Amino acid sequence: MLNTLEGHNQAIWSVAFSPDGETIASASGHVKLWDRRDNLLETLKGHASDVLSVAFSPDGGTIASASSDQTVKLWDRQNNLLKTLEGHTDTVSNVVFSPDGETIASASKDRTVRLWDRQGNMLRTLEGHTSNVNSVAFSPDGETIASASNDQTVKLWDQQGNLLKTLEGHIWRVHSVAFSPDGENLASASGDPTVKLWDRQGNLLKTLEG
């Protein structure tokens, strides 16, 4: 039997499962937490504008939410606000945790990716894109960060903020990027409208058209 989770009254931008698969987070004007039987558990209120991205930490204990109010907020599952991460100067489009859960990456329309520790301290800013950054992803080993931008590129960085490679080939905005489970490949999705597959060294392997 399929369940429908109803309760938001405006657009829903993001959804995520907890690592144990028992809780679902949905991002809209607020973040709502649900169980798998469609029961509303908590509503996380605190952002001043739409929440565009939501993510669980690998241990499931912390929820990160990114908003057009230019902040990332960290919550526990009991609806306690742990920390507000401030520093971006425009909409925060995407937020993810590193595989070990110790680093948080946020992507923003201010053309940067920012890295934070679990306590909410800003570690460094990754600068180099010339337009909005739409998506950010960690490799499974946590050593490489990929960012996708309206500047038609994907950039690869190390955790120290060094630019490793710029992947060029799309002819329109790159909306999303993801690593394969073994970390050897990544896929980028664009409005051009293709998906491109790359190896970890930034070589284009294949363009998926259709």
Coordinates of N, CA and C in Angstrom, one line a residue:
M1 N 0.8 -1.2 0.0 CA 0.0 0.0 0.0 C 0.9 1.2 0.0
L2 N 0.5 2.2 -0.9 CA 1.3 3.4 -0.9 C 0.7 4.5 0.0
N3 N 1.5 5.3 0.6 CA 1.1 6.4 1.4 C 1.4 7.7 0.8
T4 N 0.5 8.7 1.0 CA 0.7 10.0 0.6 C 0.9 10.9 1.8
L5 N 2.0 11.6 1.8 CA 2.3 12.5 3.0 C 1.8 13.9 2.7
E6 N 0.8 14.3 3.4 CA 0.1 15.5 3.1 C 0.2 16.4 4.3
G7 N 0.4 17.7 4.1 CA 0.6 18.7 5.2 C 1.2 19.9 4.8
H8 N 2.1 19.9 3.8 CA 2.7 21.1 3.2 C 1.6 21.9 2.4
N9 N 1.8 23.2 2.4 CA 0.8 24.0 1.7 C 1.5 24.8 0.6
Q10 N 2.7 24.5 0.2 CA 3.4 25.1 -0.9 C 4.4 24.1 -1.5
A11 N 5.1 24.5 -2.5 CA 6.0 23.6 -3.2 C 6.9 22.9 -2.3
I12 N 7.2 21.6 -2.6 CA 8.1 20.8 -1.9 C 9.4 20.6 -2.8
W13 N 10.5 21.0 -2.2 CA 11.7 21.1 -3.0 C 12.7 19.9 -2.9
S14 N 12.6 19.2 -1.8 CA 13.6 18.2 -1.5 C 13.0 17.2 -0.5
V15 N 13.4 15.9 -0.6 CA 13.0 14.9 0.3 C 14.2 13.9 0.5
A16 N 14.3 13.4 1.7 CA 15.4 12.5 2.1 C 14.9 11.5 3.1
F17 N 15.4 10.2 3.0 CA 15.3 9.2 3.9 C 16.4 9.2 5.0
S18 N 16.1 8.9 6.2 CA 17.1 8.7 7.2 C 17.9 7.5 6.9
P19 N 19.1 7.3 7.4 CA 19.9 6.1 7.0 C 19.2 4.8 7.4
D20 N 18.4 4.8 8.4 CA 17.8 3.5 8.8 C 16.5 3.3 8.0
G21 N 16.1 4.3 7.2 CA 14.9 4.1 6.4 C 13.6 4.3 7.1
E22 N 13.6 4.7 8.3 CA 12.4 4.8 9.1 C 11.8 6.2 9.1
T23 N 12.5 7.2 8.8 CA 12.1 8.6 8.8 C 12.3 9.3 7.5
I24 N 11.3 10.1 7.1 CA 11.4 10.8 5.8 C 11.4 12.3 6.2
A25 N 12.2 13.1 5.6 CA 12.2 14.5 5.7 C 11.8 15.2 4.4
S26 N 10.9 16.1 4.5 CA 10.5 16.9 3.3 C 10.7 18.3 3.5
A27 N 11.2 19.0 2.5 CA 11.5 20.5 2.6 C 10.6 21.3 1.7
S28 N 10.0 22.3 2.4 CA 9.1 23.2 1.7 C 9.2 24.6 2.4
G29 N 8.2 25.2 2.9 CA 8.3 26.4 3.7 C 9.0 26.0 5.0
H30 N 8.8 24.8 5.5 CA 9.4 24.3 6.7 C 9.9 22.9 6.3
V31 N 10.6 22.2 7.3 CA 10.9 20.8 7.1 C 10.0 20.0 7.9
K32 N 9.4 19.0 7.4 CA 8.6 18.0 8.1 C 9.2 16.7 8.2
L33 N 9.1 16.0 9.3 CA 9.6 14.7 9.5 C 8.4 13.7 9.6
W34 N 8.4 12.6 8.9 CA 7.3 11.6 8.9 C 7.9 10.2 9.1
D35 N 7.0 9.3 9.6 CA 7.4 7.9 9.6 C 6.9 7.3 8.4
R36 N 7.2 6.0 8.1 CA 6.9 5.4 6.9 C 5.4 5.0 6.8
R37 N 4.7 5.2 7.9 CA 3.2 5.0 7.9 C 2.4 6.3 7.7
D38 N 3.1 7.3 7.2 CA 2.6 8.6 6.9 C 2.2 9.5 8.1
N39 N 2.7 9.1 9.3 CA 2.4 9.9 10.4 C 3.4 11.1 10.5
L40 N 2.9 12.3 10.7 CA 3.8 13.5 10.9 C 4.4 13.4 12.3
L41 N 5.7 13.4 12.3 CA 6.4 13.4 13.6 C 6.8 14.7 14.2
E42 N 7.4 15.6 13.3 CA 7.8 16.9 13.8 C 7.8 17.9 12.6
T43 N 7.6 19.1 12.9 CA 7.8 20.2 11.9 C 8.9 21.1 12.4
L44 N 9.9 21.2 11.6 CA 11.1 22.0 12.0 C 11.0 23.4 11.4
K45 N 10.6 24.4 12.2 CA 10.4 25.8 11.8 C 11.5 26.6 12.3
G46 N 11.9 27.5 11.4 CA 13.0 28.5 11.8 C 13.6 29.2 10.7
H47 N 13.5 28.7 9.5 CA 13.9 29.4 8.3 C 13.0 30.5 8.0
A48 N 13.5 31.6 7.4 CA 12.7 32.7 7.1 C 12.2 32.7 5.6
S49 N 12.6 31.7 4.9 CA 12.1 31.5 3.5 C 12.1 30.0 3.1
D50 N 11.9 29.7 1.9 CA 11.7 28.3 1.4 C 13.0 27.5 1.8
V51 N 12.7 26.3 2.2 CA 13.8 25.3 2.4 C 13.9 24.5 1.1
L52 N 15.1 24.5 0.5 CA 15.3 24.0 -0.8 C 16.0 22.6 -0.8
S53 N 16.7 22.3 0.3 CA 17.4 21.0 0.4 C 17.4 20.5 1.8
V54 N 17.3 19.2 2.0 CA 17.4 18.6 3.3 C 18.2 17.3 3.2
A55 N 19.0 17.1 4.3 CA 19.9 15.9 4.3 C 20.0 15.4 5.7
F56 N 20.1 14.1 5.9 CA 20.4 13.4 7.2 C 21.9 13.2 7.3
S57 N 22.4 13.3 8.5 CA 23.8 12.8 8.7 C 23.9 11.3 8.6
P58 N 25.0 10.8 8.3 CA 25.1 9.3 8.2 C 24.7 8.5 9.4
D59 N 24.8 9.1 10.6 CA 24.3 8.4 11.8 C 22.9 8.7 12.1
G60 N 22.2 9.5 11.2 CA 20.8 9.8 11.4 C 20.4 10.7 12.5
G61 N 21.4 11.2 13.2 CA 21.1 12.0 14.4 C 20.9 13.5 14.1
T62 N 21.4 14.0 13.0 CA 21.3 15.4 12.7 C 20.7 15.6 11.3
I63 N 19.9 16.6 11.2 CA 19.3 17.0 9.9 C 19.8 18.4 9.5
A64 N 20.2 18.5 8.3 CA 20.7 19.8 7.7 C 19.6 20.3 6.7
S65 N 19.3 21.6 6.8 CA 18.3 22.2 5.9 C 18.9 23.4 5.3
A66 N 18.8 23.6 4.0 CA 19.4 24.8 3.3 C 18.2 25.6 2.7
S67 N 18.4 26.9 2.8 CA 17.2 27.8 2.5 C 17.6 28.9 1.6
S68 N 16.6 29.5 1.0 CA 16.8 30.8 0.3 C 17.0 32.0 1.2
D69 N 16.9 31.7 2.5 CA 17.2 32.8 3.5 C 18.7 32.9 3.7
Q70 N 19.5 32.2 2.9 CA 21.0 32.3 2.9 C 21.6 31.5 4.0
T71 N 20.9 30.7 4.7 CA 21.4 29.9 5.8 C 21.3 28.4 5.7
V72 N 22.1 27.7 6.4 CA 21.9 26.2 6.7 C 21.6 26.1 8.1
K73 N 20.6 25.3 8.5 CA 20.3 25.0 9.9 C 20.5 23.5 10.2
L74 N 21.0 23.3 11.4 CA 21.2 21.9 11.8 C 20.2 21.6 13.0
W75 N 19.6 20.5 12.9 CA 18.5 20.1 13.9 C 18.8 18.7 14.4
D76 N 18.3 18.4 15.6 CA 18.2 17.0 15.9 C 16.8 16.5 15.6
R77 N 16.5 15.2 15.8 CA 15.3 14.6 15.4 C 14.1 14.9 16.3
Q78 N 14.5 15.6 17.5 CA 13.5 16.0 18.4 C 13.0 17.4 18.2
N79 N 13.4 18.0 17.1 CA 12.9 19.4 16.7 C 13.7 20.5 17.4
N80 N 14.9 20.1 17.9 CA 15.7 21.2 18.5 C 16.7 21.7 17.5
L81 N 16.7 23.1 17.4 CA 17.7 23.7 16.5 C 19.0 23.7 17.2
L82 N 20.0 23.1 16.5 CA 21.3 23.0 17.1 C 22.2 24.1 16.7
K83 N 22.1 24.6 15.4 CA 23.0 25.6 15.0 C 22.5 26.2 13.7
T84 N 22.7 27.5 13.5 CA 22.5 28.1 12.2 C 23.8 28.5 11.6
L85 N 24.0 28.0 10.3 CA 25.3 28.3 9.6 C 25.1 29.5 8.7
E86 N 25.8 30.5 9.1 CA 25.7 31.8 8.3 C 27.0 32.1 7.7
G87 N 26.9 32.7 6.5 CA 28.1 33.1 5.7 C 27.9 33.2 4.2
H88 N 26.9 32.5 3.7 CA 26.5 32.6 2.3 C 25.8 34.0 2.1
T89 N 26.0 34.5 0.9 CA 25.4 35.8 0.7 C 24.2 35.8 -0.4
D90 N 23.8 34.6 -0.6 CA 22.6 34.4 -1.5 C 22.0 33.0 -1.2
T91 N 21.0 32.7 -1.9 CA 20.2 31.4 -1.7 C 21.2 30.2 -1.5
V92 N 20.9 29.3 -0.5 CA 21.7 28.1 -0.4 C 20.8 27.0 -1.1
S93 N 21.3 26.4 -2.1 CA 20.5 25.5 -3.0 C 20.6 24.1 -2.6
N94 N 21.7 23.7 -2.0 CA 21.9 22.3 -1.7 C 22.8 22.1 -0.5
V95 N 22.6 21.0 0.3 CA 23.4 20.7 1.4 C 23.6 19.2 1.5
V96 N 24.8 18.8 1.9 CA 25.1 17.4 2.0 C 26.1 17.2 3.1
F97 N 26.1 16.0 3.7 CA 27.1 15.5 4.7 C 28.1 14.7 4.0
S98 N 29.4 14.8 4.5 CA 30.4 13.9 4.1 C 30.1 12.5 4.6
P99 N 30.7 11.4 3.9 CA 30.4 10.1 4.4 C 30.6 9.8 5.8
D100 N 31.6 10.4 6.4 CA 31.9 10.2 7.9 C 31.1 11.1 8.8
G101 N 30.3 12.0 8.1 CA 29.4 12.8 8.9 C 30.0 14.0 9.6
E102 N 31.3 14.2 9.4 CA 32.0 15.2 10.1 C 32.1 16.6 9.4
T103 N 31.8 16.6 8.1 CA 31.9 17.8 7.3 C 30.5 18.0 6.6
I104 N 30.1 19.2 6.5 CA 28.9 19.6 5.7 C 29.3 20.5 4.6
A105 N 28.8 20.2 3.4 CA 29.0 21.1 2.3 C 27.7 21.7 1.8
S106 N 27.8 23.0 1.6 CA 26.6 23.8 1.1 C 26.9 24.5 -0.2
A107 N 26.0 24.5 -1.1 CA 26.2 25.1 -2.4 C 25.2 26.2 -2.6
S108 N 25.7 27.4 -3.1 CA 24.9 28.6 -3.1 C 24.9 29.3 -4.4
K109 N 23.9 30.1 -4.6 CA 23.8 31.1 -5.7 C 24.9 32.2 -5.6
D110 N 25.6 32.2 -4.5 CA 26.6 33.2 -4.3 C 27.9 32.8 -5.0
R111 N 27.8 31.6 -5.8 CA 28.9 31.1 -6.6 C 29.9 30.3 -5.8
T112 N 29.6 30.0 -4.6 CA 30.6 29.3 -3.8 C 30.0 28.0 -3.2
V113 N 30.9 27.1 -2.8 CA 30.6 26.0 -1.9 C 31.3 26.3 -0.6
R114 N 30.6 26.1 0.5 CA 31.2 26.3 1.8 C 31.3 25.0 2.6
L115 N 32.4 24.7 3.3 CA 32.5 23.5 4.1 C 32.5 23.9 5.6
W116 N 31.7 23.1 6.3 CA 31.5 23.4 7.8 C 31.8 22.1 8.5
D117 N 32.2 22.3 9.8 CA 32.3 21.1 10.6 C 30.9 20.8 11.3
R118 N 30.8 19.7 12.0 CA 29.5 19.2 12.5 C 29.0 20.2 13.6
Q119 N 29.9 21.0 14.2 CA 29.5 21.9 15.2 C 29.1 23.3 14.6
G120 N 29.2 23.4 13.2 CA 28.7 24.6 12.6 C 29.7 25.6 12.3
N121 N 31.0 25.3 12.5 CA 32.1 26.2 12.2 C 32.4 26.1 10.8
M122 N 32.6 27.3 10.1 CA 33.0 27.3 8.7 C 34.4 27.0 8.6
L123 N 34.8 26.0 7.8 CA 36.1 25.5 7.6 C 36.8 26.3 6.4
R124 N 36.1 26.3 5.3 CA 36.7 27.0 4.1 C 35.6 27.2 3.1
T125 N 36.0 28.1 2.1 CA 35.1 28.5 1.0 C 35.7 28.1 -0.3
L126 N 35.0 27.3 -1.1 CA 35.5 26.9 -2.4 C 35.0 27.9 -3.5
E127 N 35.9 28.6 -4.0 CA 35.6 29.7 -5.0 C 36.2 29.4 -6.3
G128 N 35.5 29.7 -7.4 CA 36.0 29.4 -8.7 C 34.9 29.4 -9.8
H129 N 33.7 29.0 -9.4 CA 32.6 29.1 -10.3 C 32.2 30.5 -10.6
T130 N 31.7 30.7 -11.8 CA 31.3 32.1 -12.2 C 29.8 32.3 -12.2
S131 N 29.1 31.4 -11.7 CA 27.6 31.5 -11.6 C 27.1 30.6 -10.5
N132 N 25.8 30.6 -10.3 CA 25.2 29.8 -9.2 C 25.7 28.4 -9.2
V133 N 26.0 27.9 -7.9 CA 26.3 26.5 -7.7 C 25.0 25.8 -7.3
N134 N 24.6 24.8 -8.0 CA 23.3 24.2 -7.8 C 23.3 22.9 -7.0
S135 N 24.5 22.2 -7.0 CA 24.5 20.9 -6.5 C 26.0 20.6 -6.0
V136 N 26.1 19.9 -4.9 CA 27.4 19.5 -4.4 C 27.3 18.0 -3.9
A137 N 28.4 17.3 -4.1 CA 28.4 15.9 -3.7 C 29.8 15.5 -3.2
F138 N 29.9 14.6 -2.2 CA 31.1 14.0 -1.7 C 31.3 12.7 -2.4
S139 N 32.5 12.4 -2.8 CA 32.9 11.0 -3.2 C 32.7 10.1 -2.0
P140 N 32.4 8.8 -2.2 CA 32.2 7.8 -1.1 C 33.4 7.8 -0.1
D141 N 34.6 8.0 -0.5 CA 35.7 8.0 0.4 C 35.9 9.4 1.1
G142 N 35.1 10.4 0.7 CA 35.1 11.7 1.3 C 36.2 12.6 0.9
E143 N 37.1 12.1 0.0 CA 38.3 12.9 -0.3 C 38.0 13.9 -1.4
T144 N 37.0 13.7 -2.2 CA 36.7 14.6 -3.4 C 35.3 15.2 -3.3
I145 N 35.2 16.5 -3.6 CA 33.9 17.2 -3.6 C 33.7 17.6 -5.1
A146 N 32.5 17.3 -5.6 CA 32.1 17.8 -6.9 C 31.0 18.9 -6.7
S147 N 31.1 19.9 -7.6 CA 30.1 21.0 -7.6 C 29.6 21.2 -9.0
A148 N 28.3 21.5 -9.1 CA 27.7 21.7 -10.4 C 27.1 23.1 -10.5
S149 N 27.3 23.8 -11.6 CA 27.0 25.2 -11.7 C 26.3 25.6 -12.9
N150 N 25.7 26.8 -12.8 CA 25.1 27.4 -14.0 C 26.1 27.8 -15.0
D151 N 27.4 27.9 -14.6 CA 28.5 28.2 -15.6 C 28.8 27.1 -16.5
Q152 N 28.0 26.0 -16.5 CA 28.1 24.9 -17.5 C 29.2 23.9 -17.1
T153 N 29.8 24.1 -15.9 CA 30.9 23.2 -15.5 C 30.6 22.4 -14.3
V154 N 31.3 21.3 -14.1 CA 31.5 20.6 -12.8 C 32.9 20.8 -12.4
K155 N 33.1 21.1 -11.1 CA 34.4 21.3 -10.6 C 34.7 20.2 -9.5
L156 N 35.9 19.7 -9.5 CA 36.3 18.7 -8.5 C 37.3 19.4 -7.5
W157 N 37.1 19.2 -6.2 CA 38.0 19.8 -5.2 C 38.4 18.8 -4.2
D158 N 39.5 19.0 -3.5 CA 39.8 18.2 -2.3 C 39.3 18.9 -1.1
Q159 N 39.3 18.2 0.0 CA 38.7 18.8 1.3 C 39.5 20.0 1.8
Q160 N 40.7 20.2 1.3 CA 41.4 21.4 1.7 C 41.1 22.6 0.9
G161 N 40.1 22.4 -0.1 CA 39.7 23.5 -0.9 C 40.5 23.7 -2.2
N162 N 41.4 22.8 -2.5 CA 42.1 23.0 -3.7 C 41.3 22.5 -4.9
L163 N 41.3 23.3 -6.0 CA 40.6 22.8 -7.2 C 41.5 21.8 -7.9
L164 N 40.9 20.6 -8.2 CA 41.6 19.5 -8.8 C 41.4 19.5 -10.3
K165 N 40.1 19.8 -10.7 CA 39.8 19.7 -12.1 C 38.5 20.4 -12.4
T166 N 38.4 21.0 -13.6 CA 37.1 21.5 -14.1 C 36.7 20.7 -15.3
L167 N 35.4 20.2 -15.2 CA 34.9 19.3 -16.2 C 34.0 20.1 -17.1
E168 N 34.5 20.2 -18.4 CA 33.8 21.1 -19.4 C 33.3 20.2 -20.5
G169 N 32.1 20.6 -21.0 CA 31.5 19.8 -22.1 C 30.0 20.1 -22.2
H170 N 29.4 20.4 -21.1 CA 27.9 20.8 -21.1 C 27.8 22.2 -21.8
I171 N 26.7 22.4 -22.5 CA 26.5 23.7 -23.1 C 25.3 24.4 -22.5
W172 N 24.9 24.0 -21.3 CA 23.9 24.7 -20.6 C 24.1 24.5 -19.1
R173 N 23.3 25.0 -18.3 CA 23.5 24.9 -16.8 C 23.6 23.5 -16.4
V174 N 24.4 23.2 -15.4 CA 24.5 21.9 -14.8 C 23.8 21.9 -13.5
H175 N 22.7 21.1 -13.4 CA 21.8 21.2 -12.3 C 22.2 20.2 -11.2
S176 N 22.8 19.1 -11.5 CA 23.0 18.1 -10.4 C 24.2 17.3 -10.8
V177 N 24.9 16.8 -9.7 CA 26.1 15.9 -9.9 C 26.0 14.8 -8.8
A178 N 26.5 13.6 -9.2 CA 26.5 12.5 -8.2 C 27.6 11.5 -8.5
F179 N 28.2 11.0 -7.5 CA 29.3 9.9 -7.6 C 28.6 8.6 -7.7
S180 N 29.3 7.7 -8.4 CA 28.9 6.2 -8.4 C 29.3 5.7 -7.0
P181 N 28.7 4.6 -6.6 CA 29.0 4.0 -5.3 C 30.4 3.6 -5.0
D182 N 31.2 3.3 -6.1 CA 32.6 2.9 -5.9 C 33.5 4.2 -6.0
G183 N 32.9 5.3 -6.3 CA 33.6 6.6 -6.4 C 34.5 6.8 -7.6
E184 N 34.4 5.9 -8.5 CA 35.3 5.9 -9.7 C 34.7 6.8 -10.8
N185 N 33.4 7.0 -10.8 CA 32.8 7.8 -11.9 C 31.8 8.8 -11.3
L186 N 31.5 9.8 -12.0 CA 30.4 10.7 -11.6 C 29.6 11.1 -12.8
A187 N 28.3 11.4 -12.5 CA 27.3 11.8 -13.5 C 26.9 13.2 -13.3
S188 N 26.7 14.0 -14.4 CA 26.3 15.3 -14.3 C 25.1 15.5 -15.2
A189 N 24.1 16.2 -14.7 CA 22.8 16.4 -15.4 C 22.6 17.9 -15.7
S190 N 22.3 18.2 -17.0 CA 22.3 19.5 -17.5 C 21.0 19.8 -18.2
G191 N 20.7 21.1 -18.4 CA 19.6 21.6 -19.2 C 19.9 21.5 -20.7
D192 N 21.0 20.9 -21.1 CA 21.4 21.0 -22.5 C 20.7 20.1 -23.5
P193 N 20.0 19.0 -23.3 CA 19.6 18.3 -22.1 C 20.3 16.9 -22.2
T194 N 21.4 16.8 -21.5 CA 22.1 15.5 -21.5 C 22.6 15.2 -20.1
V195 N 22.9 13.9 -19.9 CA 23.7 13.5 -18.7 C 25.1 13.1 -19.3
K196 N 26.1 13.5 -18.6 CA 27.5 13.1 -19.0 C 28.1 12.3 -17.9
L197 N 28.8 11.3 -18.3 CA 29.5 10.4 -17.3 C 31.0 10.7 -17.5
W198 N 31.7 10.8 -16.3 CA 33.1 11.2 -16.2 C 33.8 10.2 -15.3
D199 N 35.1 10.0 -15.5 CA 35.9 9.3 -14.6 C 36.4 10.2 -13.5
R200 N 37.0 9.7 -12.5 CA 37.5 10.4 -11.3 C 38.5 11.5 -11.6
Q201 N 39.2 11.2 -12.8 CA 40.3 12.2 -13.2 C 39.7 13.3 -14.1
G202 N 38.4 13.3 -14.3 CA 37.7 14.3 -15.1 C 37.6 14.1 -16.6
N203 N 37.9 12.8 -17.0 CA 37.8 12.5 -18.4 C 36.4 12.2 -18.8
L204 N 35.8 12.7 -19.9 CA 34.5 12.4 -20.3 C 34.4 11.0 -20.9
L205 N 33.5 10.2 -20.3 CA 33.4 8.8 -20.8 C 32.3 8.6 -21.8
K206 N 31.2 9.3 -21.5 CA 30.0 9.0 -22.3 C 29.0 10.2 -22.1
T207 N 28.3 10.5 -23.2 CA 27.2 11.5 -23.1 C 25.9 10.7 -23.3
L208 N 24.9 10.8 -22.4 CA 23.7 10.1 -22.5 C 22.6 11.1 -23.0
E209 N 22.2 10.8 -24.2 CA 21.2 11.6 -24.9 C 19.9 10.9 -25.2
G210 N 18.8 11.7 -25.2 CA 17.6 11.0 -25.4 C 16.4 11.7 -24.8

